[in-house]
Structures are given as structure tokens and as C-alpha cells.
Amino acid sequence: LATHHAAAQGDAWPTRPVRIIVPFAPGGSGDITARLVGKYIEDKTGHPVVVENKPGANGIVGVLAAKSAPADGYTLMLATTSTNAANIHMYKNPGYDPEKDFQVVGVIGSSGAFLVVPADSPYRSLADLLAYARANPGRLNFGYFNASSQVPAEVLAKQAGVDWQGVAYKAIGNAWNDLYSGAIQFMFVDLTAGRGQVVANKARPLALTLPQRSPLYPELPTLAETFPGFATTGFLAAAVAKATPRPIQEKLNALINEAITSPDIANRLANEFELNSRPLTLQQCAAKDREERAKWADYVRIARIEPQ
């Protein structure tokens, strides 16, 4: 009877609007991809999917909102490198445990980041930036708004033997404004969120954090070309409360896998956002989540970021 009831829950879901909590401000890679996948689920199920941005504390504000929602499949969380892989190593007590509190039900894709400067910056290459940093310790400022933008900058400083200052932002938009006004000189930004500014020639990319060059930007060197082994990649996924009935988790997993393999979205993920996507089962999603946490433990250790 219990199994029959659970299956019925899965069949019935959804009967009302679904919300996706994005723990970051609009305009970032998580926000962009959550809206893309949310629209697909909405079209497929005939029920509205509402994206709610809840930025703050490196994603923790949004995660805690998702954690306190009922485990009924009507609240999804956009799980990211920050929320699921890095925060547990960067905060003494983030207030949640990604392993115990959540189940990843679909991985939207994995990607890296650009190291960008404004288009009018005097630094034309990574070598230029590092040469200035070495000659002027502490004079350069970088902006960050999540772990994927903070950790690579700190790792690079350690690898290159330079000293620069990080400036924290609640929203990516404020970081772009300060980059263009000259308050900060560079930043790392996910390929999905940075592409628009790079294509519009407002930001100049100097390097990529991917392990090898990207077919979308064949001229752009990787950081690994200067510092062998230096690559920081992250992921974007959808998660629900761990206690969400399994049939609902399975249904969400199927919908997200359909979304990322549908021709239009697959094309945008690969050719616009440089997101490496493939459908994963619930077990594979959980394994990917654990793998990312282990990887970011290493990055945070190399960056020598003291847990707050």
C-alpha cells in the first residue's frame, strides 16, 4: 500500500506551481540556466515554474530557505559549486549539510570561468596582469560574488606568488559595474554569466580555468598553460529536500534530463554557455555532487581560505 501511495504521489505531481530558489542574484549562470530549465518544466507539465532569487552569504541565504520548505517537490533549489561543493569547506557552520539535507535530481552542466578585465584595461594578457601584481603588491583588487569567482583568484595568487585584495559583492551586476568603473581591476566569472559581456567586447578575457582550451574561444589560453594542473571547474544542478518522495525525485530527474537533451536547450548549453551536459540518474547525480565537494576541498585548501 505504501509503495502504491508513493507511486501515486509521483504520478500526481505537479498539481500546482513549482518554485526554483536560486541562491544568487539575477544575471548569473545559475539564474540563466534555472530559467531555461524551469520554462521547459512549465511547458511540459502545464504548471507555472517560478524562479525566486534569494542572494546573500555565498548562496547560504537561499539554501536555508530551500531547506526550510516542505519536502514535497514543489520547492527546488538551484545547486551550484558554492552551495554544494565549496561552502562546507569555507564556513565553519553554514547551517546546512548538502549531503544530508538535499538530493541532486539533475545536473544541468559543468563549466569553468573566465579571468576578465575591462576592455580598456592596460593588461592585454595574464603575463601583463601578473607582472603588475608582482611589482605592486596589494594594489590590484578583484571582485567576487560566489566561490567560483573567489577561489580561483586566491589559488592564482598562491601559484603566482602575488598579493591582491578581494572585494565581496552580493550581486554579479554590482561587480560588473565596479569592474567597468575601475574600482576593481579583474574578476573570475563563470563562462555562462560572462559570455554576454565578452561577446559585446565590454570585458576582455585573459585566460580560462578549464583544463584545456575551449572550442568556443580557441585563442584564449588556459591558466594551466602557465601553471600546470591549475583548473577550477564547477557545476550547476537542481536539488530537492532529501525527504522528498522518491517517485517525485524520479519524475524531476526525468524532466531535467529531457530538458538538457532537448535540441534547443542542448544547443544553448553547449554553444552559448560552454556547459558540458549529459543526463545522469539520481545515483549518478549524488556521486557527481560528492565528487565536486571533494574537488573543492582541494581548491579551498590550496587557496588557503580560512573558514569563516
XYZ file of C-alpha atoms in Angstrom, residues 5 12 58 66 81 193 198 217-218 234 244 282 299:
13
model
C 0.754 5.605 -2.372
C 0.062 13.322 -9.422
C 27.686 32.992 -0.851
C 15.054 25.796 0.433
C 29.591 24.871 -6.844
C 27.455 34.565 -16.959
C 32.835 39.188 -23.588
C 37.389 30.553 -27.558
C 40.282 28.762 -29.293
C 32.218 23.765 -11.193
C 11.090 14.389 -0.960
C 19.670 10.031 -9.372
C 40.878 24.093 -4.205
